[in-house]
Coordinates of C-alpha atoms and ligand atoms in Angstrom, one line a residue:
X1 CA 41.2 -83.9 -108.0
X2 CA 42.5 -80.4 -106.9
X3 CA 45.8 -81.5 -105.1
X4 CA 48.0 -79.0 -106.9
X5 CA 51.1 -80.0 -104.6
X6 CA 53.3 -80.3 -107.4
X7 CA 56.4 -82.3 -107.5
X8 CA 57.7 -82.1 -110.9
X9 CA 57.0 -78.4 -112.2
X10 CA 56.8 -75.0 -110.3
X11 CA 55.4 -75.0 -106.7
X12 CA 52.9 -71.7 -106.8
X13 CA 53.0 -70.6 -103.2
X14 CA 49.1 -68.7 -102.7
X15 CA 49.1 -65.5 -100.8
X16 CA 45.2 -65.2 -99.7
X17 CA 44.3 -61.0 -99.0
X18 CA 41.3 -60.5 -96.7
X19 CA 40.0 -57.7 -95.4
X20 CA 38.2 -57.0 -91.7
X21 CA 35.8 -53.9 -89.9
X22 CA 35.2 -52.1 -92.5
X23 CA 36.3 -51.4 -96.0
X24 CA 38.3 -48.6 -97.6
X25 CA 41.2 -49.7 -95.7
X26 CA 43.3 -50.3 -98.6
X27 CA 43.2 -54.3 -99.0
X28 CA 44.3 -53.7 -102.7
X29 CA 46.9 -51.4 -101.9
X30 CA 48.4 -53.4 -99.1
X31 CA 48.0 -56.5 -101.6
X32 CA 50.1 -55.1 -104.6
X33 CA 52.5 -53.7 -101.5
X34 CA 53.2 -56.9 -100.0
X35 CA 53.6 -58.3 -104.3
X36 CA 56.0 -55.7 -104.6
X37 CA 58.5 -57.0 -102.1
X38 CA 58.3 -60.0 -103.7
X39 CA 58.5 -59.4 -107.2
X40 CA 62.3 -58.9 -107.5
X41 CA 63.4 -62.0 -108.5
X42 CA 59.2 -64.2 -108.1
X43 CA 57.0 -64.0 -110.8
X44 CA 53.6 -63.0 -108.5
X45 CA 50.5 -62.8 -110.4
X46 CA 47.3 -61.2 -108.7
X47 CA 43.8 -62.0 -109.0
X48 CA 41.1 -60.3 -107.7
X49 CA 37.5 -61.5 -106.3
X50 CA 34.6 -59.1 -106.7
X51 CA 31.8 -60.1 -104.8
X52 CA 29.4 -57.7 -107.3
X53 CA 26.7 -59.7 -110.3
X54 CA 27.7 -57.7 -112.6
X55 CA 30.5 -59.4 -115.2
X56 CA 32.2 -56.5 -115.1
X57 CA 32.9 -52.8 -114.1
X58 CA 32.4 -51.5 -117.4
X59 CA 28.6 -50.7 -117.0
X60 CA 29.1 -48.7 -114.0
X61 CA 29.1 -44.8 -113.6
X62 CA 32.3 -44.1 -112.4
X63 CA 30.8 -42.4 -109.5
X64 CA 29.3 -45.3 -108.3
X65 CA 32.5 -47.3 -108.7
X66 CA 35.3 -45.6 -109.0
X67 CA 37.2 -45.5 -112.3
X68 CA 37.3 -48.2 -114.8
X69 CA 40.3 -49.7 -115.6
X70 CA 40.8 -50.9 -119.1
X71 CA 43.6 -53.6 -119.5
X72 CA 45.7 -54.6 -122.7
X73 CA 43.5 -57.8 -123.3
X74 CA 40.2 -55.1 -123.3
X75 CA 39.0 -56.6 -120.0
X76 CA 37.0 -53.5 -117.9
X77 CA 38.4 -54.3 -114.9
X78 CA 38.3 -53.1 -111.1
X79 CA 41.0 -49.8 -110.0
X80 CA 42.7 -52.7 -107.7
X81 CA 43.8 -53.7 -110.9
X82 CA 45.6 -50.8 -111.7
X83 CA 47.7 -50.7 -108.6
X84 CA 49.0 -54.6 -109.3
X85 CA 50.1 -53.1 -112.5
X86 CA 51.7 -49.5 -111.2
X87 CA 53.3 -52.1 -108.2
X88 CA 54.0 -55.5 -110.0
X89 CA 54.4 -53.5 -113.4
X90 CA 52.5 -56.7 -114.4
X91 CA 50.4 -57.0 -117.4
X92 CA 47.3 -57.8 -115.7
X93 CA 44.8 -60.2 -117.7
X94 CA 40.9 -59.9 -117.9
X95 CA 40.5 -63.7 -116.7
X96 CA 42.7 -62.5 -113.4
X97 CA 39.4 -61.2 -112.3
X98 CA 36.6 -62.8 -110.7
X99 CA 33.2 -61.5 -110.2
X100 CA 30.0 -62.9 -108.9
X101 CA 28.5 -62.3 -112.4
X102 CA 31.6 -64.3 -114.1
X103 CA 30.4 -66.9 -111.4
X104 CA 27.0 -67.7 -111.4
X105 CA 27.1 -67.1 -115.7
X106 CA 29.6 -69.7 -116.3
X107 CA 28.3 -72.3 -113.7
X108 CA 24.7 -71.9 -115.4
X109 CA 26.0 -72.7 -118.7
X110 CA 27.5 -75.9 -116.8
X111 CA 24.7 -76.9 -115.8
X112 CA 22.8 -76.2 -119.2
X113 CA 25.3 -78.1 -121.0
X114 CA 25.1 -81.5 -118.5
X115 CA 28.3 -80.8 -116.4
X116 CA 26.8 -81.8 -113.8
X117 CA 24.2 -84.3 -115.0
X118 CA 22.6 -86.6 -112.0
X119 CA 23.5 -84.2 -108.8
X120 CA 22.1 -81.4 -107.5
X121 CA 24.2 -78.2 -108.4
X122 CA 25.2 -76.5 -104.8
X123 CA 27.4 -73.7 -103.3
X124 CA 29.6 -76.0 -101.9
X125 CA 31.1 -78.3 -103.4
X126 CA 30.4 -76.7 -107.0
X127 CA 30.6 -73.2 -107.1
X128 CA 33.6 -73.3 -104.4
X129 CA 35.2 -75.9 -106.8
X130 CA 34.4 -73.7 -109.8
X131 CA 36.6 -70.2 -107.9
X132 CA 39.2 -72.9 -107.2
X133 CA 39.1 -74.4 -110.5
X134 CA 39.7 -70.3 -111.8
X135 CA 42.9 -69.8 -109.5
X136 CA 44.9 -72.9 -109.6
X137 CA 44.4 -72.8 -113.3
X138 CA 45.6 -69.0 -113.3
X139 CA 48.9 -69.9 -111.5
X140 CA 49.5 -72.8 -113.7
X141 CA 49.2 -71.3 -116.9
X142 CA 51.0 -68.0 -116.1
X143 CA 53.3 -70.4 -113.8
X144 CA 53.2 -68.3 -111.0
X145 CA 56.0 -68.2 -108.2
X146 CA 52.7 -66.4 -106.3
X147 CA 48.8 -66.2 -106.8
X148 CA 48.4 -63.5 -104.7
X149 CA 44.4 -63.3 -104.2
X150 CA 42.7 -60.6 -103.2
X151 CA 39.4 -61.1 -101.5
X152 CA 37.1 -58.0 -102.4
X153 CA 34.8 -56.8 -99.8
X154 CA 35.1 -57.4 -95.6
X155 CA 34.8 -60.3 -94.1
X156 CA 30.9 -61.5 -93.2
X157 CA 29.8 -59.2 -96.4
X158 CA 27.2 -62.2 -97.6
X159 CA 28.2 -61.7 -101.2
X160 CA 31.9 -62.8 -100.5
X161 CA 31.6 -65.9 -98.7
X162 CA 32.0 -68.4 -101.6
X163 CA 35.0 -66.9 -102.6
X164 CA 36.1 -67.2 -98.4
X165 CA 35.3 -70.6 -98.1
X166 CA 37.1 -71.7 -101.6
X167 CA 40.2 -69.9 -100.3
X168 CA 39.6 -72.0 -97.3
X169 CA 40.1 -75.2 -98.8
X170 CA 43.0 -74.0 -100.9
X171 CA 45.6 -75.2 -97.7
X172 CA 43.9 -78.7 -97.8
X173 CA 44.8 -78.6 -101.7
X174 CA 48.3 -77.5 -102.1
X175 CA 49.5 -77.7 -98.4
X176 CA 50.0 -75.7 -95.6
X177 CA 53.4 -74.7 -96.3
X178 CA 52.1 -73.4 -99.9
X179 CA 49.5 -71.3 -98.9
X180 CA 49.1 -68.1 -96.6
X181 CA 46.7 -65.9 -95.6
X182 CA 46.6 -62.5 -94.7
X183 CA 44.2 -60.4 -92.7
X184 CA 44.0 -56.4 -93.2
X185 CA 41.8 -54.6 -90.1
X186 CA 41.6 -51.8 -88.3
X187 CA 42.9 -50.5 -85.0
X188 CA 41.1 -47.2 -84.4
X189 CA 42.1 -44.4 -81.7
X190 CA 39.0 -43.1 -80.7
X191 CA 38.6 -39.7 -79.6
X192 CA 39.5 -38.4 -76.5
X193 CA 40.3 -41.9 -75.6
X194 CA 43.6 -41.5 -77.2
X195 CA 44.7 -45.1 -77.4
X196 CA 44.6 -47.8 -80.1
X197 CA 41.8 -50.2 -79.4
X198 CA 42.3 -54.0 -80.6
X199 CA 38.9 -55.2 -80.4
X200 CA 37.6 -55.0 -84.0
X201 CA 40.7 -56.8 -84.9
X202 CA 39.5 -59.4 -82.4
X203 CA 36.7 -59.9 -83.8
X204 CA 37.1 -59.6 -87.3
X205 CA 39.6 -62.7 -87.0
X206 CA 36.7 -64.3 -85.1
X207 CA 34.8 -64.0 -88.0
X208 CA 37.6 -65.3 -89.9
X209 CA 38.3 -68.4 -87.7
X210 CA 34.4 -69.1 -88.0
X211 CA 34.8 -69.7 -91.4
X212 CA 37.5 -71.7 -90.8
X213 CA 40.8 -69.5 -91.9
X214 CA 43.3 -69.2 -89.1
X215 CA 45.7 -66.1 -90.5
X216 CA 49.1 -66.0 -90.4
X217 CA 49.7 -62.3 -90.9
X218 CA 47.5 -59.5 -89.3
X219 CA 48.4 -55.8 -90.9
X220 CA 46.5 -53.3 -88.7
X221 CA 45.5 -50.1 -90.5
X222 CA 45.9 -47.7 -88.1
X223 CA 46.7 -43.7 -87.5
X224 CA 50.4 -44.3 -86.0
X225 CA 52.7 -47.7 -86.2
X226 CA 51.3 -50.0 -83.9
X227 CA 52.4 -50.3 -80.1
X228 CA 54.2 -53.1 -78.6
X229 CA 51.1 -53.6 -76.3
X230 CA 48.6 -54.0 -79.0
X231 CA 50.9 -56.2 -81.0
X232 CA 51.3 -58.4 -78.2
X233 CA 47.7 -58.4 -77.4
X234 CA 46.8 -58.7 -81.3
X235 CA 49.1 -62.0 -81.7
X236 CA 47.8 -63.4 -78.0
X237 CA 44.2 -63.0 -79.0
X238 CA 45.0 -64.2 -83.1
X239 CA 47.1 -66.8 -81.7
X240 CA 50.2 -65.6 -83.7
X241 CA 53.5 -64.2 -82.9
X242 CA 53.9 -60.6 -82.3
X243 CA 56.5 -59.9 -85.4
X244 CA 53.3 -61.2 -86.9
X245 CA 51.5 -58.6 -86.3
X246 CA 52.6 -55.9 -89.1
X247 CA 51.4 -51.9 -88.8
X248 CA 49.5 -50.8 -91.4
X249 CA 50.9 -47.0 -90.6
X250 CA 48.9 -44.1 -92.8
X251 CA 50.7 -42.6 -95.3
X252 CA 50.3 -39.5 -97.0
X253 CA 51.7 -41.6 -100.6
X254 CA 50.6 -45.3 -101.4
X255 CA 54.1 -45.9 -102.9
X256 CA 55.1 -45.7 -99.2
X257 CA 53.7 -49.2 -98.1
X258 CA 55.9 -51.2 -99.7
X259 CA 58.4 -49.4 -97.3
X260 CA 56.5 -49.8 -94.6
X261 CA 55.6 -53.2 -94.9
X262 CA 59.8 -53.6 -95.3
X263 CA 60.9 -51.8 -92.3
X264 CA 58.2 -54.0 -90.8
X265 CA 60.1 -56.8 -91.4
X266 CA 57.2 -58.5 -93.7
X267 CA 60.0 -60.2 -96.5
X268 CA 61.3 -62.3 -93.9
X269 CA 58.2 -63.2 -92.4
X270 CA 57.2 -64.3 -96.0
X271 CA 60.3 -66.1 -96.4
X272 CA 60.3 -68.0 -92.7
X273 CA 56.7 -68.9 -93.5
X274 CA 56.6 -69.5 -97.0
X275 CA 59.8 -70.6 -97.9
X276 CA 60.6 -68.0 -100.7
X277 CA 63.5 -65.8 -101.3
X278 CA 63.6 -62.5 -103.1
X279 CA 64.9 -59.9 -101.8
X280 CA 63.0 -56.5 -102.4
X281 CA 64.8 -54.4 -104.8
X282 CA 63.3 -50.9 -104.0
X283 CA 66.2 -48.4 -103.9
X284 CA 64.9 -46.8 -107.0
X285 CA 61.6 -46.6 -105.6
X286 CA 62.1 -45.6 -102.5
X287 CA 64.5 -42.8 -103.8
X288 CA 61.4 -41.8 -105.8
X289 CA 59.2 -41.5 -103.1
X290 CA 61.6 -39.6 -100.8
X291 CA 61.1 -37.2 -103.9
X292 CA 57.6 -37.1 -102.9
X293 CA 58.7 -35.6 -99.6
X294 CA 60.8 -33.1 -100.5
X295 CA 59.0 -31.2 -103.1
X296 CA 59.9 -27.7 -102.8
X297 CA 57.9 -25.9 -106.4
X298 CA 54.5 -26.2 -107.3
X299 CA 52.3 -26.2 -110.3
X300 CA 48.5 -26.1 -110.8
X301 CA 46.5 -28.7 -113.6
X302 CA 43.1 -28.4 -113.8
X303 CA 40.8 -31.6 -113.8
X304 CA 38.3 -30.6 -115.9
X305 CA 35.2 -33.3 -115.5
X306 CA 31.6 -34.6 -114.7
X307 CA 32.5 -37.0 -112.7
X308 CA 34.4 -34.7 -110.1
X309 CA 32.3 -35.5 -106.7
X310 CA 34.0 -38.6 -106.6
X311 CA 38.2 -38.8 -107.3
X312 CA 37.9 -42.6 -107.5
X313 CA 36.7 -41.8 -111.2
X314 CA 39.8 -40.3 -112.2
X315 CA 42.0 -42.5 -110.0
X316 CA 44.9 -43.2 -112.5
X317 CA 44.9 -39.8 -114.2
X318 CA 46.1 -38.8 -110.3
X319 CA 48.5 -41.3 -110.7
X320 CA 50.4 -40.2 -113.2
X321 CA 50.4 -36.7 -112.0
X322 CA 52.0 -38.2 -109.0
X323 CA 54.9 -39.9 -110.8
X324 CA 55.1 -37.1 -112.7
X325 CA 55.8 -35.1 -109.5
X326 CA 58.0 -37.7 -108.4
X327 CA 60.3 -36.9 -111.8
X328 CA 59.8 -33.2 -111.4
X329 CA 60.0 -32.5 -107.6
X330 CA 57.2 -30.1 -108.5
X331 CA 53.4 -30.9 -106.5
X332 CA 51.2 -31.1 -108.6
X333 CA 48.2 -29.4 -107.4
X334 CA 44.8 -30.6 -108.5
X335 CA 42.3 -28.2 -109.6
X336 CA 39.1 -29.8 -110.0
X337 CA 36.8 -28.3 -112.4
X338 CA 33.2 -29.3 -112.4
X339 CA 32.1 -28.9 -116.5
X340 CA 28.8 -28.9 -116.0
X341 CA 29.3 -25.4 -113.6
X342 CA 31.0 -23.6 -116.7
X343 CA 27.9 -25.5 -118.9
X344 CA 25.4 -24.1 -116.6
X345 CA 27.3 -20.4 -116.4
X346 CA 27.4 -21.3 -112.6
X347 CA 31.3 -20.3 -113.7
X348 CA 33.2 -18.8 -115.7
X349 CA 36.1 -20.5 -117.8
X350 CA 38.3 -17.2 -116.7
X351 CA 37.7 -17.1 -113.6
X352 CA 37.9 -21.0 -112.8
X353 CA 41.2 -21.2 -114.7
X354 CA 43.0 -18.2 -112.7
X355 CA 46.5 -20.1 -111.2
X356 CA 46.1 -22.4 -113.6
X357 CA 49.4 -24.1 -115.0
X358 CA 48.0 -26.8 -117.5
X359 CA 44.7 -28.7 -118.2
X360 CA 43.6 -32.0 -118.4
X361 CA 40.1 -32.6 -120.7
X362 CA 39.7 -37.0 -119.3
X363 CA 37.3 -39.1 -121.0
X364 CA 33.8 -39.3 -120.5
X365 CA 30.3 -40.2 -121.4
X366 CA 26.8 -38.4 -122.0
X367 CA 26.1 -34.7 -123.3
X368 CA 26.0 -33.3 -119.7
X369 CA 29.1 -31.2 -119.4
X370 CA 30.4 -31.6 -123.2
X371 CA 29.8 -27.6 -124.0
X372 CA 31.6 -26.6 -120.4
X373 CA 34.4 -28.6 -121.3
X374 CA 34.6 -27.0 -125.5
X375 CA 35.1 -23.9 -123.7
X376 CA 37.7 -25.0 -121.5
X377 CA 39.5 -26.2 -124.6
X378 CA 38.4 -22.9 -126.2
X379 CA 40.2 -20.9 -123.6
X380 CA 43.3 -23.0 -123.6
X381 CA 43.7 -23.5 -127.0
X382 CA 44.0 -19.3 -127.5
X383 CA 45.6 -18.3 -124.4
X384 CA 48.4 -21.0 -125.2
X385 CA 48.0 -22.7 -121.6
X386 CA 49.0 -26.5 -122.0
X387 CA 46.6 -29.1 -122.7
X388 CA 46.1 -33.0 -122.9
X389 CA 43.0 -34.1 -124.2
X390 CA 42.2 -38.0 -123.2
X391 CA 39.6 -39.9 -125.6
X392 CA 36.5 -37.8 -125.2
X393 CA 39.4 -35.0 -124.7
X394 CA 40.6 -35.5 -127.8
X395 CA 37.1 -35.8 -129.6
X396 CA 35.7 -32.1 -127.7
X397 CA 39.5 -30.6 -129.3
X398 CA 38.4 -31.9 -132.8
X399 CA 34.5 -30.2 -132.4
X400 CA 36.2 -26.7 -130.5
X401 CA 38.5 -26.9 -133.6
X402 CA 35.9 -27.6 -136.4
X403 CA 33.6 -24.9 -135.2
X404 CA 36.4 -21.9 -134.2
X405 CA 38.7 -22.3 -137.3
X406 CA 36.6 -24.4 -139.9
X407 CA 34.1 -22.7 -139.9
X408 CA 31.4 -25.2 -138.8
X409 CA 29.0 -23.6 -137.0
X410 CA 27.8 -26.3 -134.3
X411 CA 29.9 -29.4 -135.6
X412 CA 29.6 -31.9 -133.1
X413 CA 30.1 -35.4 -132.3
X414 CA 26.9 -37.9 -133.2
X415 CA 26.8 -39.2 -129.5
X416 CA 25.6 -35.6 -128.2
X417 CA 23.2 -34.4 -131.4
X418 CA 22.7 -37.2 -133.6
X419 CA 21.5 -34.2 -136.5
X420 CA 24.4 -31.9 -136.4
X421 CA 25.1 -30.5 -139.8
X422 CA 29.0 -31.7 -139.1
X423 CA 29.6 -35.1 -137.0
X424 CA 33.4 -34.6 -137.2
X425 CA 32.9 -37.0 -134.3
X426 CA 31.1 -40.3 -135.5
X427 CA 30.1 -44.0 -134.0
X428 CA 32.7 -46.3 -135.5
X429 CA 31.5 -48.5 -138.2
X430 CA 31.9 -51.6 -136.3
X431 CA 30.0 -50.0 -133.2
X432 CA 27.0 -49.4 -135.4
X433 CA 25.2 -52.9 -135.2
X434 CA 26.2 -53.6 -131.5
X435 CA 22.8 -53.6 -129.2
X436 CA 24.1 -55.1 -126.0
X437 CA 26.5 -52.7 -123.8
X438 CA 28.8 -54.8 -121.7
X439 CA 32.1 -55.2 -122.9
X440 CA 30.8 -54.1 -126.5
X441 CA 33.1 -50.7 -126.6
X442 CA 36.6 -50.4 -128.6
X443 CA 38.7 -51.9 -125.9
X444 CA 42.1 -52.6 -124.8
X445 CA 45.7 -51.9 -126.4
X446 CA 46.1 -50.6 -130.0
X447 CA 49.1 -49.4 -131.9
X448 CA 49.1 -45.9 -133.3
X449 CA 51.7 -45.0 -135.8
X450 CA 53.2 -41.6 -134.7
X451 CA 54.2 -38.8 -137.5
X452 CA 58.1 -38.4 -137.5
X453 CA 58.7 -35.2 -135.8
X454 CA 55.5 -34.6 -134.0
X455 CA 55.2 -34.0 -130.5
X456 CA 53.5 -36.9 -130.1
X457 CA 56.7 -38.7 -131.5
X458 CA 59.4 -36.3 -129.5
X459 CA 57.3 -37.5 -126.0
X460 CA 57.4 -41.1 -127.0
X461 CA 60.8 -41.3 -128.4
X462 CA 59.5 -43.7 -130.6
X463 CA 57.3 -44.4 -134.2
X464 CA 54.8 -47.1 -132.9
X465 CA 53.4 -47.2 -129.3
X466 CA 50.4 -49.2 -127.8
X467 CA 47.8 -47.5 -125.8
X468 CA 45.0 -49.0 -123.9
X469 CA 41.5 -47.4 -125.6
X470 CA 37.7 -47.8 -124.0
X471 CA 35.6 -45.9 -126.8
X472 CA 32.4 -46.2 -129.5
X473 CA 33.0 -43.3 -131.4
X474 CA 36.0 -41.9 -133.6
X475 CA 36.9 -38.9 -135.6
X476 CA 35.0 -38.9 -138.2
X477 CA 37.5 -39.7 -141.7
X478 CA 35.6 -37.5 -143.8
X479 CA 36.8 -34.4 -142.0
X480 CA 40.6 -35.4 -141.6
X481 CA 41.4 -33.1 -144.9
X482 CA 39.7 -29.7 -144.0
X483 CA 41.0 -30.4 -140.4
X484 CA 44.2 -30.6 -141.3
X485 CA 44.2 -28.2 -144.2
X486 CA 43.2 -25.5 -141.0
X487 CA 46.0 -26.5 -139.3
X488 CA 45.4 -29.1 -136.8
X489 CA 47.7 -31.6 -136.6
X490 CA 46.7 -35.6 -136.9
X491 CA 50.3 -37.1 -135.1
X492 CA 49.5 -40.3 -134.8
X493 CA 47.0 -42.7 -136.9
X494 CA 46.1 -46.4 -136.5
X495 CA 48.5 -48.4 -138.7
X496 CA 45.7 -48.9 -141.5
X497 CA 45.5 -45.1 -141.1
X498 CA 41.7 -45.3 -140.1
X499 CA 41.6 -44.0 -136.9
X500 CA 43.1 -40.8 -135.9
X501 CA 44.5 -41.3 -132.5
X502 CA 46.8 -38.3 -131.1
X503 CA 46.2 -34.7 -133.1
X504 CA 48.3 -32.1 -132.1
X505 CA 48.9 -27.9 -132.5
X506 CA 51.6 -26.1 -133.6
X507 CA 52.8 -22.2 -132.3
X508 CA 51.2 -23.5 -129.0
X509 CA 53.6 -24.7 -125.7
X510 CA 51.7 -28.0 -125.1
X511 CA 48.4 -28.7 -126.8
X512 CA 47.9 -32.8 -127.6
X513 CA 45.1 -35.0 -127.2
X514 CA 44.7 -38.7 -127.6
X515 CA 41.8 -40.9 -128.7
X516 CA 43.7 -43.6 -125.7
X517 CA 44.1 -43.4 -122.0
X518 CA 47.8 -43.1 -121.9
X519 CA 47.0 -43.1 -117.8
X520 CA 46.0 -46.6 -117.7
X521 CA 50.1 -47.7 -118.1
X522 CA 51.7 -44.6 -116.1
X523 CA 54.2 -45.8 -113.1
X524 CA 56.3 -44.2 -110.5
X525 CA 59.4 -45.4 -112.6
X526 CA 58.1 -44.1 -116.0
X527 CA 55.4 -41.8 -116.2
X528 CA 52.9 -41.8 -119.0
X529 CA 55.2 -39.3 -121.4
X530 CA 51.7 -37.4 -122.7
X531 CA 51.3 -36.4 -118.7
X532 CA 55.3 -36.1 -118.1
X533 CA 55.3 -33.6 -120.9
X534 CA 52.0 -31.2 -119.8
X535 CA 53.3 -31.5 -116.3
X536 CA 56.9 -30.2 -118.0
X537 CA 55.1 -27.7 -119.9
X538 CA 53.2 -26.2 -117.2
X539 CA 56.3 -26.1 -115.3
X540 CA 57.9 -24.1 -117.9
X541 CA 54.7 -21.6 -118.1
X542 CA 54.8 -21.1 -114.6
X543 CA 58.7 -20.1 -114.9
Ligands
LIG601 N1 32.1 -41.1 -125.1 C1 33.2 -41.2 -126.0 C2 33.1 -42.4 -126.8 O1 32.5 -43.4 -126.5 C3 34.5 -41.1 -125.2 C4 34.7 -42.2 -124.4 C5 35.8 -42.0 -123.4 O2 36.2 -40.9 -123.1 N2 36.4 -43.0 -122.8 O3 33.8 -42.5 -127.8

């Protein structure tokens, strides 16, 4: 039933991504490292397992998870996904995505509806059949070249081990010369013992080779490359060859692995093994990278959040400062601005912006921290320092600008005081009626149309552009006119010219906010244009 060795259509070769000792190592990173060297000329597809009940991300605080990433299809998705995109430059899809949630729903409703009428429903062979079922159906509709699957969590982590033992059986399905897996540990140099230790590589495969997955690959995270000794040791212990054994070196950029993994001879090893050609194509890369290195000005953009105790949340605005950087050879410092400080008067907005080039108002949730940021905008918006607003960004510009230049004392946006005199921020229409909150937001890629001339349109270089959006509420219609008869800008507009999605100043250097999260599609070979152009503005300041 699941013999997918195909003979008459595309072979899909399975590249299987676990992860051993402990996490954080960068299993996502290394995954959409080793797609990158493939992706030249093979059309690799990643999917990612999430060992979590939830469905999604999307009802997560981002400081529990990390940020959210929002895809073109509206799937919330895990950050993993965002570095398949800014390494594949894939268009990832929400169904590329397991959870345990996904899991356990759709094999109730199997059993509800009589799937499985007469037997007794069990982890093996029907949930394990069910994951399978998910990938070999993935690489077959998007007829994959490589279904690169990433296994989330370490390895014994109880809530992973369905999706360990279905990638198990994968090599009985399509074959051993189809499928491979690859292990990411660590080798640690303890201190004062100065000398990288191989055990919990040992016996993370152990744990591996109990569930019955021999690896063919080993990539040891570790301070410095690896040394021939522990390479040697690694592949006598793992029972592979040494070139086998692949250094996972520390980097100070993630755009290095790819490198890495290259000089590390991992291509070839993917070819021998696997049968597959494509030779990496990363000269532009890796001249973008070596940018990276040799940044010799700097510029200051303030962060200005709730959600600062924990970067994860912010994960692809940093991004796409960094390929901004990359374009510039300017660093990019980070200033991170806690908004509920400036709320609190714990600081103030002068002080905390001293040094500071540009700002960046990111998207958010809740009250807590709404009237810190307004006077961030407040400041920046009369002492002409560049800005970009990002959804609730956008929404707190609108409010500052309604209550300092139209006159409307304590506008607001319904989500933060439901009885403000002026909601020049509203709950859409459509949002009204929803009860449930997974997956229930505005989500996914829109088109705006862009006003000819604009700044909006000058960045884009273009009329019509997509953004990816993750929203309930909207600027309120009713207020476009007096907005814009004070002077604020609307530059871009949903094409049935509902929804206002970038507004804009004019006799200011930078000042542009968007109701999308123009970070969600930034890579290191295009940055987002509304970052490339703050990061150019600041620059300019600074000068
Ligand atoms: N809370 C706002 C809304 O739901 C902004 C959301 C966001 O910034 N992503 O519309």
């Amino acid at each position: 039933m699941y013999n997918t060795r195909n003979k008459n259509t595309k072979q899909t070769k399975y590249i299987i991504v676990t992860g051993g000792v402990l996490s954080g190592l960068g299993k996502g990173i290394a995954a959409a490292s080793i797609g990158r060297l493939l992706s030249s000329r093979l059309k690799v597809v990643p999917m990612k397992l999430d060992g979590y009940l939830n469905v999604d991300p999307g009802t997560m605080n981002p400081i529990e998870h990390g940020e959210v990433f929002v895809l073109d299809d509206g799937g919330e998705v895990d950050m993993d996904f965002g570095h398949y995109e800014r390494f594949l430059g894939v268009t990832c899809k929400f169904e590329w995505n397991l959870t345990m949630g996904k899991v356990f729903e759709a094999i109730r409703r199997k059993e509800r509806r009589g799937d499985y009428l007469g037997k007794t429903v069990q982890y093996v062979p029907h949930v394990a059949n069910w994951i399978k079922e998910k990938i070999y159906e993935t690489a077959k509709k998007e007829e994959a070249d490589i279904l690169m699957v990433e296994v989330g969590g370490t390895i014994g982590d109880i809530e992973n081990e369905l999706y360990v033992e279905a990638c198990r059986q994968i090599k009985k399905d399509v074959g051993e010369e189809n499928v491979m897996y690859i292990h990411l540990t660590y080798v640690p140099i303890p201190t004062k013992v100065n000398e990288q230790k191989s055990k919990p590589t040992q016996q993370s495969v152990n744990l591996l080779r109990q569930r019955g997955i021999k690896p063919d690959i080993i990539i040891g995270r570790c301070e410095r490359h690896l040394d021939p000794h522990i390479k040697r040791k690694i592949a006598i212990f793992c029972d592979i060859d040494e070139e086998e054994v692949i250094s996972g070196v520390d980097v100070d950029s993630v755009y290095k692995i790819p490198l890495v993994f290259e000089k590390e001879g991992l291509p070839e090893i993917l070819h021998k093994k696997l049968g597959i050609y494509s030779p990496p194509e990363l000269r532009q890369w890796e001249k973008l990278v070596g940018n990276l290195e040799e940044l010799e000005k700097e510029v200051t953009i303030a962060i200005c959040g709730k959600y600062t105790q924990l970067e994860d949340s912010y994960a692809s605005i940093i991004e796409s400062l960094v390929h901004c950087s990359a374009h510039t050879k300017h660093k990019v410092n980070i200033r991170w601005l806690e908004t509920t400080d400036i709320e609190e008067g714990k600081q103030v907005v002068e002080e905390a912006m001293k040094g500071v080039d540009g700002v960046i108002v990111p998207g958010g949730f809740g009250t807590r921290g709404t009237e810190g940021k307004i006077k961030v905008i407040n400041y920046v918006r009369e002492k002409k320092i560049p800005f970009l607003g990002i959804c609730l960004g956008l929404q707190l510009a609108v409010i500052e600008y309604a209550r300092d230049k139209c006159g409307m004392e304590n506008a607001n946006s319904t989500e933060f005081d439901e009885d403000t005199r002026y909601p020049v921020v509203d709950i859409m229409p459509e949002q009204k009626t929803v009860s449930e909150k997974g997956a229930t937001m505005r989500l996914g890629a829109y088109p705006a149309i862009l006003k000819p001339g604009s700044l909006a349109h000058k960045l884009y270089g273009k009329e019509e552009v997509s953004e990816r959006h993750r929203h309930r509420y909207e600027v309120n219609p009713d207020y476009i006119g007096k907005l814009e008869e004070k002077g604020l800008i609307i530059s871009g507009m949903s094409p049935n010219k509902k929804l206002v999605e970038f507004i804009e100043l004019k006799d200011h250097p930078y000042f542009i906010a968007t109701q999308a999260h123009p970070e969600l599609k930034s890579k290191l070979l295009e940055p987002a244009p509304l970052f490339f152009g703050l990061v150019k503005a600041a620059i300019a300041l600074k000068n």
